[in-house]
Amino acid sequence: MKYYDKLVFELSRPGRSAFTLADNGLDRSETFEGPLWRQSDPELPSLSEPDVVRHYTNLSQMNFGVDTGFYPLGSCTMKYNPKINEEAVSHFNGIHPLQPESSLAGVRKIYEAMDASLAEITGMKHFTFEPCAGAHGELTGLMLIRSYHMDRGDSARTKIIVPDSAHGTNPASAAVCGLEVVEVKSGADGLVDVESLKPLLGPDVAGIMMTNPNTLGLFEKDIRRIAELVHGCGGLLYYDGANMNPLMGVARPGDMGFDVMHLNLHKTFSTPHGGGGPGSGPVGVCEKLVRFLPEFGGGSFSLNPASDALRVSGFHGNFGVILRAYAYILMLGKDNLPMAGRLATLAANYIKESLKDCYRLPLPQVCKHEFVFDGLVDDGAHTGKSGATTLDVAKRLLDYGFHAPTIYFPLLFHQAIMIEPTETESLETLDEFIDVMRRIAAEAAQDPDILHGAPHNTPIGRPDETAAARQPVLKWTGKA
Ligand SMILES: *Cc1c(COP(=O)(O)O)cnc(C)c1O
């Protein structure tokens, strides 16, 4: 029997317990009465302390994380999370958001220092720290853009332009904000096509949402021209900062012409994410939008926003994440921050060039921190069997101890494999990954069935992902 064969409820034996409390002599029925007094005991498993420890330790080992292995998940910037970040937050465990502001001077200082650091890194004027994720930041940023237009009495701007290569959250956030999404096409080089953009511009355009480098890992070299055109029609530019890693300390969205942006602190600034980890998506704005930010409604930073300010979460977002990101910025310092992005860019190009004879590379330019393959050059279909797909390659990687890259995104290619190595991987790890990817390509060419059946070595094989997403079983039903 393997450890993952049993649920904690099945390991339960009546009477076992992981704690002992001395009898305090109180009769519980005297303290609670009436409807508050439950009629039956809760159905909780009864386990000894070692059973509990083994159960959770074993569960943690079924998981994959940046602390267990290489995690080249494109678009997600799964860089190593330095443990000194955790040390930093451990000093703030006792604070509560409802403490009087006068007793939170240290917290306030950290917010102010982060505001100044992020402003310098991005070329924005000020940030709000309320949004708790990138998508949350997008929604906040779009609401700020709308506030700006409405404040000028311009209510006709209902459209937002989004490139066809955009992350799915961009059109989703725009729709949630009540804006109409208009798609602009990419050219053959994977970049926004300026000629396709021009006819979309007009007095009904609130702005454009872009990420740069884009989701193909390519730098939008026409960005200054695009900014000129969008500003020319009265729109604003929103920067999706999820791809800021290669540009940190190298180039600034503010200098490219962007007016509003978010950063994913949990990606670029090394705080743990994935699997539901807390995020932070602070939104920065240029000078003319500062007065719409909750923290700056009164002119200078305040932990007590004006009551009529735009609020998108309680208090000031995930302070622990913000503090971890601050520790990361201080640890690298001004001189070393740009090195992170340069190394990430080097690592991505190194993998791309080392594998392009085995995997189709539709856009051969020098990339930034990530790039996209479009399936295998030789998928083994010539063997008379069905050819190995991108899903097969991703599943086979798990057998070799690597997390899979992002697959089937962006939607521009049918067999997309999107690889983002990040700067924290050693040359040895990159070489091992390249070696395994080549081995998988050879397996596909010789016997694609090995890949069709993968993974062979993991606790579970290929779950029904649709059912897992739509009909998840998340609690014990009393039946095995
Ligand atoms: C991750 C990502 C987002 C969304 O960020 P979340 O923090 O996951 O909400 C948006 N755009 C791009 C390009 C991303 O990679």
Short mmCIF file of C-alpha atoms in Angstrom, two decimals, residues 152-453:
data_model
loop_
_atom_site.label_atom_id
_atom_site.label_comp_id
_atom_site.label_asym_id
_atom_site.label_seq_id
_atom_site.Cartn_x
_atom_site.Cartn_y
_atom_site.Cartn_z
CA ARG A 152 -13.26 64.72 -17.47
CA GLY A 153 -16.91 64.25 -18.39
CA ASP A 154 -16.00 61.87 -21.23
CA SER A 155 -18.45 58.98 -20.95
CA ALA A 156 -18.19 57.80 -24.56
CA ARG A 157 -15.03 55.73 -24.01
CA THR A 158 -16.42 52.21 -23.64
CA LYS A 159 -13.90 50.20 -25.67
CA ILE A 160 -10.61 48.67 -24.63
CA ILE A 161 -8.12 47.30 -27.16
CA VAL A 162 -6.42 43.99 -26.30
CA PRO A 163 -3.87 42.14 -28.51
CA ASP A 164 -4.75 38.61 -29.69
CA SER A 165 -1.71 37.29 -27.80
CA ALA A 166 -2.96 38.67 -24.45
CA HIS A 167 -3.24 36.66 -21.27
CA GLY A 168 -6.85 35.56 -20.72
CA THR A 169 -7.19 37.75 -17.64
CA ASN A 170 -6.93 40.92 -19.79
CA PRO A 171 -10.21 40.56 -21.71
CA ALA A 172 -11.82 39.02 -18.61
CA SER A 173 -10.90 42.02 -16.40
CA ALA A 174 -12.09 44.42 -19.09
CA ALA A 175 -15.42 42.63 -19.34
CA VAL A 176 -15.85 42.64 -15.54
CA CYS A 177 -15.17 46.39 -15.65
CA GLY A 178 -17.99 46.79 -18.18
CA LEU A 179 -15.74 47.65 -21.12
CA GLU A 180 -16.13 46.27 -24.60
CA VAL A 181 -13.07 44.28 -25.71
CA VAL A 182 -11.71 44.95 -29.20
CA GLU A 183 -8.97 42.61 -30.39
CA VAL A 184 -5.94 43.85 -32.30
CA LYS A 185 -4.06 41.33 -34.42
CA SER A 186 -0.41 40.39 -34.15
CA GLY A 187 1.73 40.46 -37.27
CA ALA A 188 3.79 37.53 -38.59
CA ASP A 189 6.60 38.58 -36.23
CA GLY A 190 4.34 38.03 -33.17
CA LEU A 191 4.19 41.76 -32.36
CA VAL A 192 1.18 44.10 -32.32
CA ASP A 193 0.63 45.22 -35.88
CA VAL A 194 0.56 49.03 -35.92
CA GLU A 195 -1.39 49.15 -39.21
CA SER A 196 -4.12 46.90 -37.73
CA LEU A 197 -4.27 49.12 -34.67
CA LYS A 198 -4.86 52.42 -36.48
CA PRO A 199 -8.44 51.78 -37.70
CA LEU A 200 -9.50 50.70 -34.19
CA LEU A 201 -8.65 54.07 -32.64
CA GLY A 202 -11.26 56.74 -32.04
CA PRO A 203 -13.23 58.79 -29.48
CA ASP A 204 -14.85 55.61 -28.07
CA VAL A 205 -11.52 54.07 -26.99
CA ALA A 206 -10.77 54.10 -23.25
CA GLY A 207 -7.33 52.63 -23.81
CA ILE A 208 -5.20 49.64 -24.73
CA MET A 209 -3.93 46.82 -22.49
CA MET A 210 -0.52 45.42 -23.36
CA THR A 211 2.25 43.43 -21.81
CA ASN A 212 5.82 44.04 -22.89
CA PRO A 213 7.59 41.75 -23.52
CA ASN A 214 4.37 40.13 -24.75
CA THR A 215 3.18 36.63 -23.90
CA LEU A 216 5.43 35.21 -26.65
CA GLY A 217 8.43 36.64 -24.77
CA LEU A 218 9.02 39.23 -27.50
CA PHE A 219 9.69 42.91 -26.92
CA GLU A 220 7.11 45.15 -28.55
CA LYS A 221 9.61 47.38 -30.29
CA ASP A 222 6.94 49.71 -31.70
CA ILE A 223 5.65 50.59 -28.25
CA ARG A 224 6.57 54.30 -28.45
CA ARG A 225 4.68 54.62 -31.74
CA ILE A 226 1.70 52.70 -30.30
CA ALA A 227 1.68 55.02 -27.24
CA GLU A 228 1.69 58.06 -29.53
CA LEU A 229 -1.26 56.72 -31.52
CA VAL A 230 -3.36 55.71 -28.49
CA HIS A 231 -2.67 58.96 -26.65
CA GLY A 232 -3.41 60.77 -29.89
CA CYS A 233 -6.99 59.48 -29.86
CA GLY A 234 -7.44 60.33 -26.16
CA GLY A 235 -6.97 56.80 -24.78
CA LEU A 236 -4.66 55.60 -22.01
CA LEU A 237 -2.16 52.72 -21.98
CA TYR A 238 -2.43 49.93 -19.44
CA TYR A 239 0.67 47.80 -18.79
CA ASP A 240 0.16 44.20 -17.65
CA GLY A 241 3.31 43.90 -15.52
CA ALA A 242 3.32 40.11 -15.27
CA ASN A 243 6.26 40.06 -17.70
CA MET A 244 8.30 42.70 -15.87
CA ASN A 245 11.01 40.22 -14.83
CA PRO A 246 13.34 40.74 -17.81
CA LEU A 247 12.91 44.52 -17.69
CA MET A 248 13.34 45.12 -13.95
CA GLY A 249 16.08 47.74 -13.67
CA VAL A 250 16.58 47.68 -17.45
CA ALA A 251 13.59 49.50 -19.00
CA ARG A 252 10.56 51.26 -17.54
CA PRO A 253 6.92 51.06 -18.67
CA GLY A 254 6.55 54.74 -17.68
CA ASP A 255 9.24 55.67 -20.21
CA MET A 256 7.51 53.60 -22.91
CA GLY A 257 4.36 55.70 -22.51
CA PHE A 258 2.22 53.56 -20.21
CA ASP A 259 -0.13 55.45 -17.86
CA VAL A 260 -1.33 52.67 -15.53
CA MET A 261 0.11 49.26 -14.68
CA HIS A 262 0.17 46.42 -12.20
CA LEU A 263 3.06 44.34 -10.95
CA ASN A 264 2.74 40.72 -9.89
CA LEU A 265 4.90 40.83 -6.76
CA HIS A 266 4.39 37.07 -6.48
CA LYS A 267 6.07 36.60 -9.87
CA THR A 268 8.74 39.25 -10.44
CA PHE A 269 9.55 39.93 -6.80
CA SER A 270 10.00 36.36 -5.57
CA THR A 271 7.10 35.70 -3.23
CA PRO A 272 5.57 32.21 -3.11
CA HIS A 273 2.63 31.60 -5.44
CA GLY A 274 0.76 28.90 -7.25
CA GLY A 275 -1.61 26.45 -5.63
CA GLY A 276 -3.49 29.31 -4.01
CA GLY A 277 -0.59 31.15 -2.39
CA PRO A 278 -1.44 34.75 -1.54
CA GLY A 279 -0.60 37.27 -4.25
CA SER A 280 -0.14 40.97 -4.61
CA GLY A 281 -0.87 43.09 -7.67
CA PRO A 282 -0.05 46.70 -6.76
CA VAL A 283 -1.23 49.24 -9.34
CA GLY A 284 0.96 52.17 -10.32
CA VAL A 285 -0.20 55.27 -12.14
CA CYS A 286 1.28 58.32 -13.82
CA GLU A 287 0.97 61.78 -12.28
CA LYS A 288 -2.45 62.70 -13.66
CA LEU A 289 -4.11 59.63 -12.12
CA VAL A 290 -2.55 59.79 -8.64
CA ARG A 291 -5.51 61.54 -7.04
CA PHE A 292 -7.75 58.54 -7.84
CA LEU A 293 -5.61 56.16 -5.75
CA PRO A 294 -7.11 55.32 -2.34
CA GLU A 295 -3.88 55.91 -0.41
CA PHE A 296 -3.19 59.28 -2.04
CA GLY A 297 -6.66 60.81 -2.05
CA GLY A 298 -5.51 63.45 0.44
CA GLY A 299 -2.27 64.27 -1.39
CA SER A 300 0.22 62.19 0.60
CA PHE A 301 0.26 58.51 1.57
CA SER A 302 -2.24 57.44 4.21
CA LEU A 303 -3.17 54.09 5.70
CA ASN A 304 -6.65 55.57 6.20
CA PRO A 305 -8.08 56.26 2.74
CA ALA A 306 -10.83 58.80 2.27
CA SER A 307 -14.24 57.17 2.64
CA ASP A 308 -15.24 57.93 -0.97
CA ALA A 309 -12.00 56.54 -2.49
CA LEU A 310 -12.05 53.62 -4.91
CA ARG A 311 -11.52 50.52 -2.74
CA VAL A 312 -10.90 47.03 -4.11
CA SER A 313 -10.03 45.12 -0.95
CA GLY A 314 -10.10 45.43 2.78
CA PHE A 315 -7.22 47.39 4.29
CA HIS A 316 -4.04 47.43 2.19
CA GLY A 317 -3.77 44.12 0.41
CA ASN A 318 -1.49 41.27 1.42
CA PHE A 319 1.06 43.01 3.60
CA GLY A 320 3.11 39.82 4.04
CA VAL A 321 3.62 39.55 0.28
CA ILE A 322 4.52 43.24 -0.01
CA LEU A 323 7.07 42.88 2.77
CA ARG A 324 8.64 39.79 1.18
CA ALA A 325 8.97 41.70 -2.09
CA TYR A 326 10.59 44.59 -0.23
CA ALA A 327 13.10 42.22 1.37
CA TYR A 328 13.90 40.90 -2.12
CA ILE A 329 14.45 44.39 -3.54
CA LEU A 330 16.72 45.34 -0.63
CA MET A 331 18.62 42.08 -0.87
CA LEU A 332 19.44 42.51 -4.57
CA GLY A 333 19.82 46.28 -4.45
CA LYS A 334 19.84 48.74 -7.29
CA ASP A 335 23.02 47.30 -8.82
CA ASN A 336 21.87 43.68 -8.95
CA LEU A 337 18.17 43.95 -9.81
CA PRO A 338 18.89 44.33 -13.57
CA MET A 339 21.06 41.20 -13.43
CA ALA A 340 18.03 39.06 -12.55
CA GLY A 341 16.26 39.92 -15.78
CA ARG A 342 19.39 39.63 -17.89
CA LEU A 343 20.12 36.15 -16.55
CA ALA A 344 16.49 35.09 -17.06
CA THR A 345 16.75 36.31 -20.67
CA LEU A 346 20.02 34.47 -21.19
CA ALA A 347 18.57 31.24 -19.74
CA ALA A 348 15.51 31.41 -22.00
CA ASN A 349 17.57 32.00 -25.14
CA TYR A 350 19.99 29.22 -24.15
CA ILE A 351 17.17 26.65 -23.90
CA LYS A 352 15.51 27.94 -27.08
CA GLU A 353 18.67 27.68 -29.17
CA SER A 354 19.58 24.27 -27.69
CA LEU A 355 16.24 22.67 -28.57
CA LYS A 356 15.12 24.31 -31.79
CA ASP A 357 16.23 21.35 -33.94
CA CYS A 358 13.82 19.06 -32.00
CA TYR A 359 10.93 21.43 -31.28
CA ARG A 360 9.29 23.77 -33.79
CA LEU A 361 10.22 27.39 -33.18
CA PRO A 362 7.72 29.59 -35.02
CA LEU A 363 9.30 32.90 -33.94
CA PRO A 364 13.07 32.65 -34.12
CA GLN A 365 13.98 36.12 -32.80
CA VAL A 366 16.00 36.71 -29.65
CA CYS A 367 13.44 36.41 -26.86
CA LYS A 368 13.25 37.95 -23.42
CA HIS A 369 12.55 35.78 -20.36
CA GLU A 370 10.40 33.16 -22.13
CA PHE A 371 9.57 31.75 -25.54
CA VAL A 372 7.12 29.44 -27.29
CA PHE A 373 7.67 26.21 -29.22
CA ASP A 374 4.90 24.80 -31.41
CA GLY A 375 5.16 21.06 -30.75
CA LEU A 376 7.71 18.48 -31.87
CA VAL A 377 9.57 18.55 -35.18
CA ASP A 378 9.20 14.75 -35.36
CA ASP A 379 6.18 13.55 -33.38
CA GLY A 380 6.55 9.88 -34.42
CA ALA A 381 3.42 9.79 -36.59
CA HIS A 382 5.53 8.09 -39.30
CA THR A 383 5.60 4.94 -37.11
CA GLY A 384 1.96 4.38 -38.01
CA LYS A 385 0.86 5.49 -34.56
CA SER A 386 -0.75 8.76 -33.64
CA GLY A 387 1.86 11.43 -33.16
CA ALA A 388 2.98 12.72 -29.76
CA THR A 389 1.32 15.98 -28.80
CA THR A 390 2.37 18.86 -26.58
CA LEU A 391 0.27 17.34 -23.78
CA ASP A 392 2.24 14.09 -24.14
CA VAL A 393 5.56 15.94 -23.89
CA ALA A 394 4.36 17.84 -20.81
CA LYS A 395 3.19 14.63 -19.10
CA ARG A 396 6.43 12.82 -19.92
CA LEU A 397 8.47 15.63 -18.34
CA LEU A 398 6.83 14.78 -15.00
CA ASP A 399 8.36 11.29 -15.20
CA TYR A 400 11.79 12.90 -15.39
CA GLY A 401 11.18 15.06 -12.31
CA PHE A 402 10.47 18.41 -13.98
CA HIS A 403 7.33 20.49 -13.77
CA ALA A 404 5.70 20.91 -17.17
CA PRO A 405 5.95 24.21 -19.07
CA THR A 406 2.74 26.13 -19.83
CA ILE A 407 0.98 24.36 -22.69
CA TYR A 408 -1.63 25.37 -25.27
CA PHE A 409 -1.11 29.05 -24.41
CA PRO A 410 -0.80 31.53 -26.00
CA LEU A 411 -3.56 30.57 -28.40
CA LEU A 412 -1.65 31.69 -31.50
CA PHE A 413 -0.19 28.20 -32.04
CA HIS A 414 -1.94 24.83 -31.92
CA GLN A 415 0.75 22.95 -29.97
CA ALA A 416 2.18 25.79 -27.88
CA ILE A 417 4.83 24.92 -25.28
CA MET A 418 5.79 28.02 -23.35
CA ILE A 419 9.03 27.82 -21.42
CA GLU A 420 10.21 30.31 -18.79
CA PRO A 421 13.33 29.20 -16.92
CA THR A 422 13.97 32.26 -14.62
CA GLU A 423 17.34 33.51 -13.42
CA THR A 424 17.55 31.32 -10.34
CA GLU A 425 18.31 28.08 -12.23
CA SER A 426 21.91 26.93 -12.53
CA LEU A 427 23.56 26.04 -15.83
CA GLU A 428 23.54 22.38 -14.69
CA THR A 429 19.75 22.45 -14.22
CA LEU A 430 19.22 24.08 -17.61
CA ASP A 431 21.47 21.45 -19.24
CA GLU A 432 19.61 18.62 -17.51
CA PHE A 433 16.30 20.01 -18.73
CA ILE A 434 17.62 20.36 -22.29
CA ASP A 435 18.92 16.81 -22.13
CA VAL A 436 15.54 15.46 -20.98
CA MET A 437 13.63 17.45 -23.61
CA ARG A 438 15.91 15.95 -26.27
CA ARG A 439 15.41 12.47 -24.84
CA ILE A 440 11.62 12.96 -24.97
CA ALA A 441 11.86 14.12 -28.59
CA ALA A 442 13.81 10.94 -29.40
CA GLU A 443 11.21 8.79 -27.62
CA ALA A 444 8.43 10.51 -29.58
CA ALA A 445 10.17 9.79 -32.88
CA GLN A 446 10.80 6.11 -32.05
CA ASP A 447 7.76 5.08 -30.00
CA PRO A 448 5.16 7.77 -29.28
CA ASP A 449 3.17 5.30 -27.15
CA ILE A 450 5.67 5.84 -24.30
CA LEU A 451 4.52 9.46 -24.30
CA HIS A 452 0.83 8.70 -24.80
CA GLY A 453 0.87 6.69 -21.56
#
